[in-house]
Coordinates of C-alpha atoms in Angstrom, one line a residue:
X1 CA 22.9 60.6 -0.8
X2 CA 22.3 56.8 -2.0
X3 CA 19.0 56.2 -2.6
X4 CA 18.0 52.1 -3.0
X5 CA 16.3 51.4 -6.1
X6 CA 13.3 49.7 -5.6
X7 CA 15.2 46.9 -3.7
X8 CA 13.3 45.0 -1.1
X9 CA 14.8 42.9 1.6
X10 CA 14.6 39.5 0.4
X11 CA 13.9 36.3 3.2
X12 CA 17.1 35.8 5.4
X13 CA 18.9 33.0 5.0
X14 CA 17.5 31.7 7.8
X15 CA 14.3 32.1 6.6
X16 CA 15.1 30.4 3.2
X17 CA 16.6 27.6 5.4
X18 CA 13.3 27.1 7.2
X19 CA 11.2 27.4 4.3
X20 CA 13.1 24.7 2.4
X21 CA 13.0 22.6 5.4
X22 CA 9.4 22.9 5.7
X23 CA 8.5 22.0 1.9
X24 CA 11.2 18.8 2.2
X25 CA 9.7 17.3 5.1
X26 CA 5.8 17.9 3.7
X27 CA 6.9 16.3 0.8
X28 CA 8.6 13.4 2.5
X29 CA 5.4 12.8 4.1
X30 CA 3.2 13.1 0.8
X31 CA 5.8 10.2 -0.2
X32 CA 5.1 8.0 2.8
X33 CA 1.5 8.5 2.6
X34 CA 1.7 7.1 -1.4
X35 CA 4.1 4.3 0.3
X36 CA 1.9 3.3 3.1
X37 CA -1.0 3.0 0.8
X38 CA 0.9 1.0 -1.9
X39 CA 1.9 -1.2 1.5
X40 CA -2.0 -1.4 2.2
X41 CA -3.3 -2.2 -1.6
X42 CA -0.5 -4.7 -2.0
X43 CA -1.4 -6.1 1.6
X44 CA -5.3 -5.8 0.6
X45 CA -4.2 -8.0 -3.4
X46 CA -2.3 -10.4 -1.3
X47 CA -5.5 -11.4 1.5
X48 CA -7.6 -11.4 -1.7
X49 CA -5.3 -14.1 -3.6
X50 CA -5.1 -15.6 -0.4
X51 CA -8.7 -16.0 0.1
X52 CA -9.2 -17.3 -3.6
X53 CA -6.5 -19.9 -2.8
X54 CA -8.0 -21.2 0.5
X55 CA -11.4 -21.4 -1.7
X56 CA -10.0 -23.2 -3.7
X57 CA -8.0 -25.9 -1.7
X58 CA -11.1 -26.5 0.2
X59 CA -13.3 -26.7 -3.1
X60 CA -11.0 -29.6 -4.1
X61 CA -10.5 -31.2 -0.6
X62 CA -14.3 -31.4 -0.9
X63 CA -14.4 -32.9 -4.5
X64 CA -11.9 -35.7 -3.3
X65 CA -13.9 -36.3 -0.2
X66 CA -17.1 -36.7 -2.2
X67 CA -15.2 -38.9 -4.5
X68 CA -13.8 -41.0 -1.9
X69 CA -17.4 -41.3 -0.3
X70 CA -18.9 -42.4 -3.9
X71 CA -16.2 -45.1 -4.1
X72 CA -17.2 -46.3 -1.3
X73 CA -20.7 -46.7 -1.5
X74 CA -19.9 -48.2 -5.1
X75 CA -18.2 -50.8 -3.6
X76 CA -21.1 -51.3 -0.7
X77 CA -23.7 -52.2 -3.5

C-alpha cells in the first residue's frame, strides 16, 4: 500500500493562473491610481502657475495704465 506523506494538493494550475491574474490587474490599477493623481497634482501646479502669471500680467498692465494716466495729467498742468 502507498501511503502519501503529508502531501496536500496544492492550487491547480488554473487556480495559480487566476490568482496571478487577479494580483496583476489590482496592481495595474494601484499604478493608475498613483498616475491619475500625479496627472491631477501636475494639472492642479500648472492652474496655480497659471493663476500667478495672469496676476501678474494684469498687476503690470495696471502699473502701465496708471503710468500712462500720470503722464497725462502731467502734461495737462
Amino acid at each position: 500500500m502507498f501511503l502519501m506523506s503529508g502531501l496536500k494538493p496544492g492550487p491547480t494550475p488554473e487556480a495559480k493562473a487566476t490568482a496571478t491574474a487577479k494580483a496583476d490587474s489590482s496592481a495595474s490599477l494601484l499604478n493608475d491610481n498613483q498616475e491619475n493623481k500625479q496627472r491631477q497634482e501636475q494639472r492642479q501646479e500648472q492652474r496655480q502657475e497659471q493663476r500667478q502669471e495672469q496676476r501678474q500680467e494684469q498687476r503690470q498692465e495696471q502699473r502701465q495704465e496708471q503710468r500712462q494716466e500720470q503722464q497725462h495729467s502731467n502734461h495737462r498742468s
